[in-house]
Amino acid sequence: MNAPARIPKAQFDFKPLALLAGVAALGLPLIGSPSTWVTLTVAGLAMGLIIFIIASGLTLVFGLMDVLNFGHGVFIAAGAFVATSVIAGMGGWAEAPGLWPNLGALFVAMLAAMAVAGALGFAFERLIVRPVYGQHLKQILITMGGMIVGEEIIKMIWGPQQQPLPLPTSLRGSFVFGDVAIEKYRVLAVAIGLLVFAVLLWVLGRTKIGLLIRAGVQDREMVESLGYRIRRLFVGVFVAGSALAGLGGVMWGLNQQIVSPQIGAQVNVLIFIVIIIGGLGSTLGCFVGALLMGLLANYIGFLAPKLALFTNIALMVAILLWRPQGLYPVKTV
Amino acid sequence: MTMLSRLLSHDLPRNRWLAAALLLIVLGLAFAPFLFPGSKALGVAAKMLVFIVLVASYDLLLGYTGIVSFAHTMFFGLGAYGVAIASNRMGEGWAAVATGTAAALALSLLLSLVIGLFSLRVKAIFFAMITLAVASAFQTLASQLSELTGGEDGLSFRNPAWLSPSFEPFEQPFLGVALDGKLLCYYLLFVAAVLLFLLLLRIVNSPFGRVLQAIRENDFRAEALGYRTVVYRTLSNVLSALFATLAGVLLALWLRYTGPDTTLSFEIMLDILLIVVIGGMGTMYGAVLGSVLFVLAQNYLQDLLKLTSGAFDGVPLLGTVLSPDRWLLWLGVLFVLSVYHFPAGIVGRLRVLRSGAARREGP
């Protein structure tokens, strides 16, 4: 009796990860000084992880329902603006000398931002996205319209000017090890980013809901025919993705220390490039793409500041020439 | 009548009110310098002319071919910068305008061809995202090459002598309006806009235009009928880019200035989107009606809202909602509602009105 032929396991594709490591390794000799390299790498990872937090929801929503939300930027802006109010309102904690009250104020701001962005996402899905499922043209138009309206509402509440978003006192400045200086906030951003990535991996890889989401990304109709209501799942993913965008908005705003109503439209361009690079619908691709973008932006910003503004588009073209469907293609687009 | 019908490529307004509105617009724009004296009013009329061409060229892409591009302002800007840079480098004159226009058209052709071939093979969404990224990179490029483009400040330049305000061939004003270069420039814009619009109307009503509409309705079937959809889509993209470039040339000639805020900014891209959807996608006349209403609202509605919001100043919420600065909010809401309820916009709405009336009258 022959043993049943084993189904060959899908090989994990290490090439994009190798590319990421290669970029980081190549940065060292080009930059020269190791201490500068460490500073830039941490800054790049922080930026990449923030972008990943924002973009992860967008790419999952696209993978699951073929919905690309051009209004994703609204959640970013809403999150950032809620944080300005919360941190200003908790001035006592944010300005206090100790680390714990500072972190407390920050986490309250983040939670509030996530709650507001999540609620906004729920409303957005209901009012804007739901009526135009499966109609790509209308989807693009209407989510863009949603963004215009959202931006105006933000201007109505917080005013059209830029708002300062200062870091709590004990997160300002840098840790110094020898001649290596790392900004404290970036360490926190990396930690939060990795935490979010770990939680996402755990939910997607180890839970029933994650299994259904992944199956839905692969083949929606099949999951539906097995009796699962993919619509509800989708609303959940949409809300979670919006909340993550709100969180990312707070972190992006703190990174810039200033928030303007146009922040959503600006970051939107970045996250679109990231999810194209990663392969539409792929979480891992989104992660690798975001880190690539963060690292390159910081390295090239140091080596040739003039060129830094074009790294994103150059990166996108280069990746698409190599893999037209993105780093980790999910399905044929 | 048949003459007019031929001129409009047999694509008539098909509604009495629409025809009346269009007639009013054409007459208003044709005699604007005499009907609405003052430099602000003439500036508003000139902006309408430019936007009619710009939005109609976008309608070719969005309304007739069903492709969303966010790079339309890039081509608009190319035309405007082409004239500005050439006039600055070569000294003012028709040679500079011609060189600038030709160079801008060539560059637009190349760029739109590359973007089209690169990304129109796949889904509409992909194209929209790629154009968004490319347009934002182009905007950065224009502000970085400040040697060439004047950076954020933009470029002021001088028009050929005929079109400059100091050109005054006649001593006597005609019907109370000074016959100067500015007036000549306005009529240059008017004639160019009319010709370009009629040409666009011709294109969408040609067999080529029918194929574009077939692709919009069902690209799979169009492909099955033997039309290479990629080729048609790319051609549509190129044509629309070229017309946008010419609109940019017109704007530059009128303003004698080109800067990122007047041509490249994302706000203008959103304006185009708003106009084409509210006016009516895939109707061409929607571009005319939409542009005129939009530019009117942009320039005069704020004054009107200022009057009304004064009445609500005491009321906390209503005051902010009706504030003149929030007019984009209402436009955005109108946009979203249009996409849902009347995708063919104002023009489509008017045409349905007519057929509904005809049905009621019929047996």
XYZ file of C-alpha atoms in Angstrom:
696
model
C 0.000 0.000 0.000
C 1.394 3.282 -1.033
C 1.300 6.153 1.338
C -0.902 8.895 -0.111
C 1.174 11.366 -2.050
C 1.972 14.285 0.174
C 0.670 17.590 -0.900
C 3.737 19.738 -1.444
C 3.782 22.504 1.098
C 3.892 25.976 -0.278
C 7.403 27.306 -0.035
C 7.636 30.482 1.956
C 8.973 33.206 -0.255
C 12.007 34.719 1.459
C 13.133 36.961 -1.359
C 11.267 40.125 -0.276
C 12.533 39.684 3.283
C 16.043 39.226 1.909
C 15.580 42.419 -0.066
C 14.640 44.242 3.125
C 17.721 42.934 4.938
C 19.840 43.714 1.880
C 18.668 47.325 1.825
C 19.484 47.694 5.511
C 22.904 46.031 5.027
C 23.706 48.100 1.964
C 22.872 51.257 3.893
C 25.740 50.710 6.332
C 28.721 51.062 3.948
C 27.018 53.861 2.032
C 26.298 55.894 5.140
C 29.715 55.146 6.611
C 29.310 55.814 10.273
C 27.634 52.954 12.172
C 26.158 55.269 14.795
C 24.376 57.334 12.139
C 23.247 54.119 10.502
C 21.652 52.883 13.714
C 19.865 56.201 14.205
C 18.576 56.207 10.655
C 17.574 52.564 10.741
C 15.537 53.014 13.906
C 13.927 56.123 12.414
C 13.190 54.181 9.233
C 11.711 51.240 11.109
C 9.548 53.589 13.185
C 8.259 55.339 10.092
C 7.722 52.045 8.278
C 5.821 50.543 11.174
C 3.566 53.571 11.487
C 2.789 53.334 7.792
C 2.151 49.634 8.204
C -0.318 50.231 11.023
C -2.236 52.639 8.808
C -2.100 50.559 5.649
C -2.827 47.110 7.099
C -6.556 47.727 7.393
C -6.771 49.107 3.885
C -5.080 46.132 2.292
C -7.179 43.609 4.252
C -10.392 45.360 3.298
C -9.344 45.262 -0.314
C -8.364 41.618 -0.133
C -11.600 40.624 1.520
C -14.197 42.553 -0.419
C -12.408 44.111 -3.355
C -13.145 47.479 -1.835
C -10.452 50.078 -2.041
C -11.231 52.926 0.275
C -9.832 56.166 -1.101
C -11.235 57.847 1.977
C -8.955 55.959 4.353
C -7.151 59.245 4.996
C -10.141 60.584 6.924
C -9.577 58.047 9.699
C -5.922 59.043 9.907
C -6.782 62.709 10.213
C -9.631 62.069 12.655
C -7.341 60.010 14.886
C -4.642 62.637 14.888
C -7.052 65.468 15.669
C -8.772 63.556 18.463
C -5.311 63.046 19.957
C -4.574 66.778 19.888
C -7.728 67.421 21.881
C -7.146 64.588 24.341
C -3.517 65.490 24.981
C -4.387 69.141 25.360
C -7.205 68.188 27.717
C -4.896 65.987 29.777
C -2.209 68.654 29.930
C -1.566 67.810 33.576
C -0.575 64.232 32.766
C 1.199 64.967 29.495
C 3.333 67.710 31.057
C 3.980 65.905 34.347
C 7.620 64.929 34.919
C 7.090 61.181 35.411
C 7.065 58.608 32.620
C 3.870 56.837 33.711
C 1.462 59.773 33.625
C 2.953 60.695 30.246
C 2.400 57.255 28.833
C -1.033 57.243 30.428
C -2.005 60.404 28.597
C -0.632 58.979 25.361
C -2.524 55.721 25.683
C -5.759 57.458 26.536
C -5.248 59.617 23.441
C -4.566 56.550 21.316
C -7.573 54.672 22.651
C -9.818 57.671 22.085
C -8.458 58.085 18.568
C -9.052 54.404 17.813
C -12.566 54.553 19.206
C -13.482 57.627 17.188
C -11.851 56.355 13.999
C -13.510 52.968 14.466
C -16.926 54.527 14.955
C -16.318 56.718 11.947
C -15.317 53.633 9.973
C -18.574 51.941 10.929
C -20.588 54.923 9.732
C -18.463 55.233 6.599
C -19.028 51.594 5.705
C -22.769 51.931 6.231
C -23.340 55.212 4.455
C -20.647 55.419 1.835
C -19.285 52.024 0.898
C -22.187 49.617 1.283
C -24.446 50.925 -1.482
C -21.750 50.588 -4.131
C -20.325 47.116 -3.629
C -18.878 45.589 -6.725
C -18.938 48.848 -8.687
C -15.352 49.936 -8.773
C -15.823 53.235 -10.537
C -18.488 54.413 -8.126
C -16.455 53.115 -5.209
C -13.465 55.228 -6.110
C -15.614 58.293 -6.651
C -17.741 57.919 -3.599
C -14.966 57.138 -1.149
C -13.114 60.155 -2.497
C -16.286 62.186 -1.914
C -16.421 60.776 1.606
C -12.915 62.037 2.136
C -13.807 65.542 0.959
C -16.765 65.655 3.328
C -14.749 64.164 6.193
C -11.957 66.661 5.773
C -14.453 69.514 5.801
C -16.083 68.190 8.962
C -12.671 68.029 10.621
C -12.034 71.618 9.576
C -15.416 72.511 11.014
C -14.626 71.002 14.409
C -10.945 71.815 14.841
C -10.545 74.715 12.432
C -8.628 74.764 9.164
C -5.255 75.579 10.748
C -2.488 73.222 11.734
C -2.609 72.052 15.322
C 0.445 71.294 17.436
C 0.639 67.744 18.784
C 3.472 67.903 21.298
C 5.075 64.780 22.691
C 4.604 64.231 26.425
C 7.642 65.526 28.314
C 9.462 62.312 29.106
C 9.224 61.080 25.499
C 11.115 64.044 24.137
C 14.836 63.794 23.501
C 16.958 60.743 22.820
C 18.560 57.760 24.457
C 22.327 57.996 24.025
C 24.493 54.888 23.961
C 28.086 55.915 23.322
C 27.814 57.954 20.142
C 24.523 56.414 19.062
C 21.492 58.641 19.639
C 18.011 57.179 19.290
C 14.941 59.302 19.769
C 12.822 57.963 22.601
C 9.569 58.316 20.738
C 10.843 56.225 17.842
C 11.607 53.362 20.216
C 8.040 53.559 21.470
C 6.734 53.703 17.889
C 8.725 50.616 16.930
C 7.459 48.795 20.017
C 3.827 49.647 19.297
C 4.255 48.820 15.622
C 5.745 45.415 16.351
C 3.018 44.755 18.901
C 0.324 45.535 16.342
C 2.056 43.349 13.780
C 2.308 40.486 16.281
C -1.351 40.807 17.247
C -2.381 40.900 13.600
C -0.299 37.835 12.827
C -1.784 36.053 15.803
C -5.367 36.954 14.919
C -4.933 36.109 11.257
C -2.883 32.980 11.792
C -4.124 31.434 15.009
C -7.784 32.258 15.456
C -10.945 31.107 13.783
C -11.813 34.644 12.717
C -8.387 35.017 11.169
C -8.832 31.754 9.329
C -12.126 32.968 7.916
C -10.596 36.291 6.905
C -7.744 34.574 5.117
C -10.106 32.183 3.437
C -12.299 35.105 2.450
C -9.364 36.859 0.860
C -8.620 33.717 -1.131
C -12.138 32.921 -2.230
C -15.075 34.837 -0.860
C -17.852 32.831 -2.433
C -16.503 29.553 -1.131
C -16.546 30.840 2.438
C -20.070 32.153 1.948
C -21.234 28.846 0.569
C -19.956 27.189 3.732
C -22.472 29.275 5.640
C -20.392 32.091 7.031
C -21.631 35.610 6.736
C -18.674 37.293 5.175
C -20.453 40.626 5.241
C -20.308 40.804 9.023
C -16.707 39.769 8.968
C -16.058 42.481 6.472
C -17.698 45.162 8.612
C -15.536 44.009 11.511
C -12.382 44.197 9.425
C -13.385 47.599 8.097
C -13.957 48.969 11.597
C -10.737 47.441 12.912
C -8.815 48.791 9.944
C -10.255 52.252 10.517
C -9.339 52.099 14.195
C -5.789 51.114 13.255
C -5.663 54.026 10.827
C -6.727 56.283 13.712
C -3.927 54.854 15.860
C -1.480 55.340 13.010
C -2.711 58.894 12.601
C -1.873 59.660 16.239
C 1.573 58.141 15.842
C 2.212 59.925 12.556
C 1.086 63.218 14.085
C 3.352 62.728 17.106
C 6.222 61.945 14.751
C 5.651 65.250 12.938
C 4.496 67.008 16.157
C 2.017 68.919 14.037
C -1.306 67.957 12.494
C -3.058 69.566 9.538
C -6.444 68.649 8.045
C -4.651 67.636 4.854
C -2.655 64.953 6.690
C -5.066 62.291 5.446
C -4.587 63.064 1.779
C -0.815 63.244 2.216
C -0.474 59.923 4.001
C -2.984 58.348 1.618
C -0.469 58.559 -1.213
C 2.161 56.787 0.887
C -0.095 53.958 1.952
C -1.352 53.397 -1.576
C 2.207 52.995 -2.757
C 2.857 50.612 0.124
C -0.084 48.351 -0.592
C 0.721 48.312 -4.296
C 4.302 47.354 -3.497
C 3.181 44.692 -1.051
C 0.622 43.150 -3.369
C -2.994 44.252 -2.951
C -4.535 42.317 -0.100
C -1.363 40.920 1.423
C -0.612 41.755 5.068
C 2.945 40.480 4.996
C 3.615 42.293 1.740
C 2.228 45.454 3.275
C 4.582 44.997 6.243
C 7.680 44.457 4.097
C 6.697 47.265 1.725
C 6.157 49.726 4.567
C 9.521 48.911 6.148
C 11.276 49.184 2.788
C 9.718 52.573 2.285
C 10.623 53.778 5.777
C 14.233 52.631 5.550
C 14.797 54.001 2.072
C 13.200 57.335 2.915
C 15.582 57.789 5.854
C 18.728 56.473 4.169
C 18.255 58.497 1.023
C 17.082 61.512 2.999
C 20.519 61.395 4.641
C 22.597 60.513 1.567
C 20.904 62.689 -1.053
C 18.152 64.860 0.454
C 17.120 66.161 -2.963
C 16.296 62.677 -4.177
C 14.474 61.653 -1.014
C 11.179 62.996 -2.283
C 11.197 60.574 -5.176
C 12.279 57.405 -3.402
C 8.705 56.232 -2.952
C 7.781 56.415 -6.587
C 11.143 54.969 -7.667
C 10.685 52.125 -5.202
C 7.223 51.411 -6.576
C 8.398 51.352 -10.181
C 11.376 49.145 -9.311
C 9.271 46.644 -7.376
C 6.575 46.498 -10.043
C 9.179 45.859 -12.718
C 10.450 42.967 -10.640
C 7.070 41.655 -9.522
C 4.170 43.251 -11.391
C 1.667 41.954 -8.828
C 3.587 43.241 -5.815
C 5.922 41.502 -3.383
C 3.430 38.915 -2.168
C 0.725 38.552 -4.806
C -2.540 37.427 -3.270
C -4.565 36.846 -6.382
C -4.497 38.030 -9.912
C -5.646 41.614 -10.022
C -30.547 73.743 -37.791
C -28.879 70.859 -39.579
C -25.768 72.987 -39.694
C -25.870 73.370 -35.924
C -26.626 69.703 -35.528
C -23.577 68.807 -37.582
C -21.473 71.199 -35.588
C -22.581 69.425 -32.405
C -21.893 66.024 -34.006
C -25.656 65.267 -33.843
C -25.332 65.021 -30.068
C -27.976 67.566 -29.171
C -28.866 68.598 -25.615
C -32.175 66.683 -25.939
C -33.947 68.771 -23.331
C -35.510 72.164 -23.640
C -34.212 73.495 -20.333
C -30.744 72.148 -20.962
C -30.674 73.713 -24.411
C -31.839 77.019 -22.965
C -29.213 76.898 -20.227
C -26.467 76.079 -22.725
C -27.575 78.864 -25.028
C -27.548 81.262 -22.109
C -24.046 80.136 -21.152
C -22.679 80.440 -24.681
C -24.177 83.900 -25.130
C -23.099 84.973 -21.666
C -19.536 83.884 -22.237
C -19.430 85.307 -25.758
C -20.455 88.748 -24.595
C -19.065 88.591 -21.078
C -16.717 91.586 -21.464
C -19.691 93.734 -22.473
C -22.341 92.249 -20.206
C -20.286 91.998 -17.021
C -17.706 94.748 -16.956
C -14.958 94.650 -14.375
C -11.793 92.595 -14.167
C -13.108 90.120 -11.588
C -16.093 89.170 -13.728
C -13.898 88.727 -16.797
C -11.470 86.608 -14.787
C -14.347 84.400 -13.654
C -15.568 84.026 -17.243
C -12.069 83.104 -18.446
C -11.745 80.518 -15.698
C -15.062 79.023 -16.818
C -13.730 78.669 -20.358
C -10.570 76.935 -19.163
C -12.493 74.632 -16.859
C -14.977 73.703 -19.563
C -12.135 72.329 -21.689
C -10.382 70.764 -18.713
C -13.466 69.043 -17.339
C -14.713 67.960 -20.762
C -11.351 66.313 -21.422
C -11.663 64.513 -18.093
C -15.165 63.432 -19.015
C -13.727 61.692 -22.060
C -11.722 59.533 -19.689
C -14.069 59.137 -16.729
C -17.512 59.464 -18.261
C -16.984 57.834 -21.620
C -14.260 55.294 -20.940
C -14.929 54.592 -17.271
C -11.394 55.193 -16.055
C -10.584 57.201 -12.933
C -7.346 59.099 -13.150
C -5.920 61.383 -10.501
C -3.179 62.667 -12.772
C -5.306 64.987 -14.858
C -3.943 68.105 -13.171
C -0.451 66.898 -14.016
C -1.182 67.296 -17.736
C -3.018 70.548 -17.074
C 0.095 71.762 -15.279
C 2.383 70.569 -18.061
C 0.628 72.833 -20.537
C 0.660 75.812 -18.191
C 4.302 75.308 -17.247
C 5.285 74.725 -20.863
C 4.103 78.186 -21.897
C 5.463 79.831 -18.755
C 8.924 78.284 -19.000
C 9.254 78.885 -22.730
C 8.121 82.505 -22.379
C 10.600 83.036 -19.574
C 13.527 81.434 -21.356
C 12.965 82.621 -24.902
C 11.443 86.008 -24.153
C 7.776 86.680 -24.782
C 6.336 86.118 -28.225
C 4.307 83.684 -30.280
C 7.388 81.566 -30.914
C 7.710 80.960 -27.190
C 4.021 80.095 -26.832
C 4.212 77.687 -29.768
C 7.410 76.052 -28.522
C 6.070 75.744 -24.998
C 2.789 74.270 -26.192
C 4.491 71.812 -28.528
C 6.952 70.676 -25.900
C 4.188 70.283 -23.315
C 2.030 68.308 -25.743
C 4.940 66.009 -26.586
C 5.726 65.416 -22.936
C 2.058 64.809 -22.090
C 1.783 62.351 -24.957
C 4.795 60.422 -23.763
C 3.798 60.417 -20.103
C 0.192 59.449 -20.683
C 1.261 56.723 -23.084
C 3.706 55.242 -20.596
C 1.286 55.452 -17.669
C -1.471 53.976 -19.814
C 0.508 51.066 -21.151
C 2.013 50.447 -17.755
C -1.157 50.318 -15.724
C -4.275 50.184 -17.897
C -3.892 46.474 -18.509
C -5.228 45.785 -15.057
C -8.140 46.979 -12.969
C -9.465 50.500 -12.782
C -8.478 50.714 -9.143
C -4.862 50.033 -9.920
C -4.784 52.804 -12.494
C -6.365 55.236 -10.045
C -3.756 54.442 -7.415
C -0.817 54.646 -9.800
C -1.948 57.994 -11.182
C -2.378 59.312 -7.647
C 1.203 58.376 -6.841
C 2.602 59.708 -10.115
C 0.738 63.002 -9.816
C 1.987 63.557 -6.295
C 5.562 62.790 -7.394
C 5.175 65.224 -10.283
C 3.944 67.919 -7.933
C 7.048 67.432 -5.801
C 9.229 67.482 -8.888
C 7.749 70.785 -10.035
C 8.334 72.386 -6.660
C 11.877 71.011 -6.432
C 13.083 72.111 -9.861
C 12.814 75.722 -8.761
C 15.481 76.815 -11.267
C 13.086 75.861 -14.027
C 9.639 76.196 -12.513
C 10.029 78.879 -9.874
C 9.248 76.343 -7.132
C 6.363 77.156 -4.824
C 6.275 80.763 -6.030
C 5.603 79.799 -9.626
C 6.516 81.775 -12.703
C 5.233 85.106 -13.902
C 5.840 85.850 -17.539
C 4.767 88.180 -20.306
C 2.427 87.316 -23.118
C 3.004 88.078 -26.788
C 2.507 91.809 -27.333
C -0.995 91.398 -28.796
C -2.298 89.697 -25.712
C -0.743 91.928 -23.093
C -3.026 94.451 -21.357
C -0.873 97.357 -22.548
C -1.693 96.607 -26.177
C -4.314 99.215 -27.125
C -4.797 99.538 -30.859
C -7.870 101.742 -30.590
C -8.182 104.957 -28.701
C -11.941 104.776 -28.341
C -13.604 102.234 -26.123
C -16.291 100.162 -27.821
C -19.625 100.025 -25.987
C -17.822 101.277 -22.921
C -15.195 98.517 -22.992
C -11.557 99.256 -23.727
C -10.371 97.228 -26.719
C -7.057 96.048 -25.346
C -4.870 92.958 -25.289
C -6.765 91.548 -22.330
C -9.971 91.541 -24.353
C -8.189 89.933 -27.275
C -6.803 87.304 -24.933
C -10.317 86.590 -23.647
C -11.628 86.052 -27.151
C -8.661 83.848 -27.995
C -9.630 81.719 -25.015
C -13.274 81.750 -26.057
C -12.605 80.625 -29.618
C -10.107 77.996 -28.489
C -12.492 76.651 -25.855
C -15.384 76.405 -28.315
C -13.236 74.648 -30.916
C -11.728 72.221 -28.420
C -15.129 71.431 -26.962
C -16.668 70.774 -30.383
C -13.693 68.564 -31.206
C -14.214 66.582 -28.021
C -17.887 66.245 -28.858
C -16.849 64.973 -32.296
C -14.493 62.418 -30.723
C -17.018 60.948 -28.303
C -19.626 60.666 -31.050
C -17.288 59.019 -33.519
C -17.042 55.241 -33.950
C -13.978 55.459 -31.732
C -16.075 57.095 -29.024
C -18.666 54.320 -29.321
C -15.982 51.736 -28.662
C -14.913 53.659 -25.566
C -18.493 53.570 -24.309
C -18.705 49.881 -25.051
C -15.596 49.349 -22.963
C -17.101 51.399 -20.164
C -20.271 49.312 -20.214
C -18.607 45.937 -20.487
C -14.933 45.621 -21.273
C -15.087 41.856 -21.477
C -17.648 41.973 -24.274
C -15.801 44.729 -26.083
C -12.694 42.579 -26.031
C -14.723 39.616 -27.251
C -16.001 41.686 -30.171
C -12.415 42.083 -31.246
C -11.506 45.497 -29.902
C -8.172 45.679 -28.151
C -9.391 47.358 -24.986
C -5.886 48.223 -23.777
C -5.227 50.141 -26.975
C -8.510 52.016 -26.802
C -8.133 52.821 -23.136
C -4.607 54.063 -23.655
C -5.697 56.192 -26.602
C -8.468 57.678 -24.529
C -5.973 58.426 -21.772
C -3.590 60.082 -24.238
C -6.305 62.164 -25.897
C -7.694 63.341 -22.611
C -4.181 64.264 -21.453
C -3.537 66.289 -24.612
C -6.745 68.264 -24.234
C -5.931 68.913 -20.583
C -2.522 70.188 -21.655
C -4.172 72.640 -24.032
C -6.473 73.797 -21.249
C -3.323 74.452 -19.220
C -1.902 76.533 -22.059
C -5.075 78.630 -22.100
C -4.951 79.162 -18.344
C -1.319 80.260 -18.485
C -2.049 82.716 -21.295
C -4.868 84.222 -19.322
C -3.144 84.497 -15.944
C 0.336 85.286 -17.306
C 1.422 83.223 -14.343
C 1.859 79.509 -13.625
C 2.275 78.072 -10.174
C 1.574 74.828 -8.333
C -1.566 76.215 -6.705
C -3.217 77.242 -9.962
C -2.497 74.042 -11.867
C -1.036 71.080 -10.026
C -2.672 71.047 -6.621
C -4.779 68.117 -5.544
C -7.597 70.522 -4.726
C -7.990 71.251 -8.423
C -8.094 67.531 -9.142
C -10.929 67.199 -6.644
C -12.672 70.201 -8.194
C -12.560 68.517 -11.596
C -13.972 65.350 -10.107
C -16.758 67.251 -8.368
C -17.681 69.160 -11.507
C -17.751 66.197 -13.819
C -19.862 64.096 -11.475
C -22.301 66.813 -10.481
C -22.547 68.106 -14.052
C -23.072 64.664 -15.483
C -20.589 61.946 -16.415
C -20.544 60.868 -20.013
C -22.564 63.762 -21.322
C -19.964 66.407 -22.303
C -22.627 69.090 -21.761
C -22.305 68.314 -18.074
C -18.804 69.732 -18.227
C -20.141 73.031 -19.519
C -22.986 73.307 -17.056
C -20.915 71.982 -14.155
C -17.929 74.240 -14.786
C -20.049 77.348 -15.058
C -22.020 76.568 -11.908
C -18.924 75.549 -9.992
C -16.835 78.591 -10.897
C -19.809 80.833 -10.184
C -20.285 79.211 -6.789
C -16.575 79.323 -6.039
C -16.423 83.042 -6.691
C -19.806 84.336 -5.632
C -21.484 81.763 -3.411
C -19.104 82.576 -0.593
C -20.308 86.173 -0.644
C -23.887 84.982 -0.643
C -23.257 82.568 2.221
C -21.602 85.371 4.156
C -24.901 87.221 4.025
C -26.965 84.278 5.198
C -24.541 83.072 7.838
C -24.639 86.539 9.345
C -28.238 85.720 10.252
C -27.203 82.505 12.032
C -24.163 83.878 13.818
C -25.793 83.568 17.197
C -26.814 79.922 16.645
C -23.776 77.783 17.521
C -24.000 74.758 15.205
C -25.894 76.273 12.309
C -23.448 79.163 12.215
C -20.452 76.874 11.598
C -22.273 74.592 9.200
C -23.455 77.478 7.058
C -20.195 79.375 7.285
C -18.969 80.537 3.870
C -15.708 78.611 4.309
C -17.629 75.327 4.436
C -19.098 75.454 0.960
C -16.917 72.511 -0.066
C -18.706 70.455 2.587
C -22.029 70.950 0.837
C -20.482 70.304 -2.514
C -18.990 67.074 -1.169
C -22.374 65.973 0.145
C -23.944 66.831 -3.190
C -21.208 64.821 -4.907
C -21.839 61.726 -2.804
C -25.584 62.010 -3.370
C -25.012 62.445 -7.107
C -22.944 59.297 -7.354
C -25.764 57.363 -5.645
C -28.888 58.819 -7.033
C -28.147 60.429 -10.322
C -24.853 59.237 -11.780
C -25.611 61.088 -14.999
C -25.617 64.325 -13.025
C -27.642 67.429 -13.715
C -27.670 66.815 -17.455
C -28.819 63.229 -17.076
C -31.474 64.364 -14.647
C -32.794 66.939 -17.105
C -32.876 64.419 -19.931
C -34.779 61.898 -17.823
C -37.211 64.636 -16.952
C -37.959 65.081 -20.611
C -38.440 61.435 -21.411
C -40.655 61.108 -18.334
C -42.785 63.982 -19.582
C -42.923 62.454 -23.056
C -44.066 59.153 -21.594
C -46.826 60.853 -19.695
C -47.975 62.664 -22.798
C -47.781 59.580 -24.987
C -50.643 57.135 -25.453
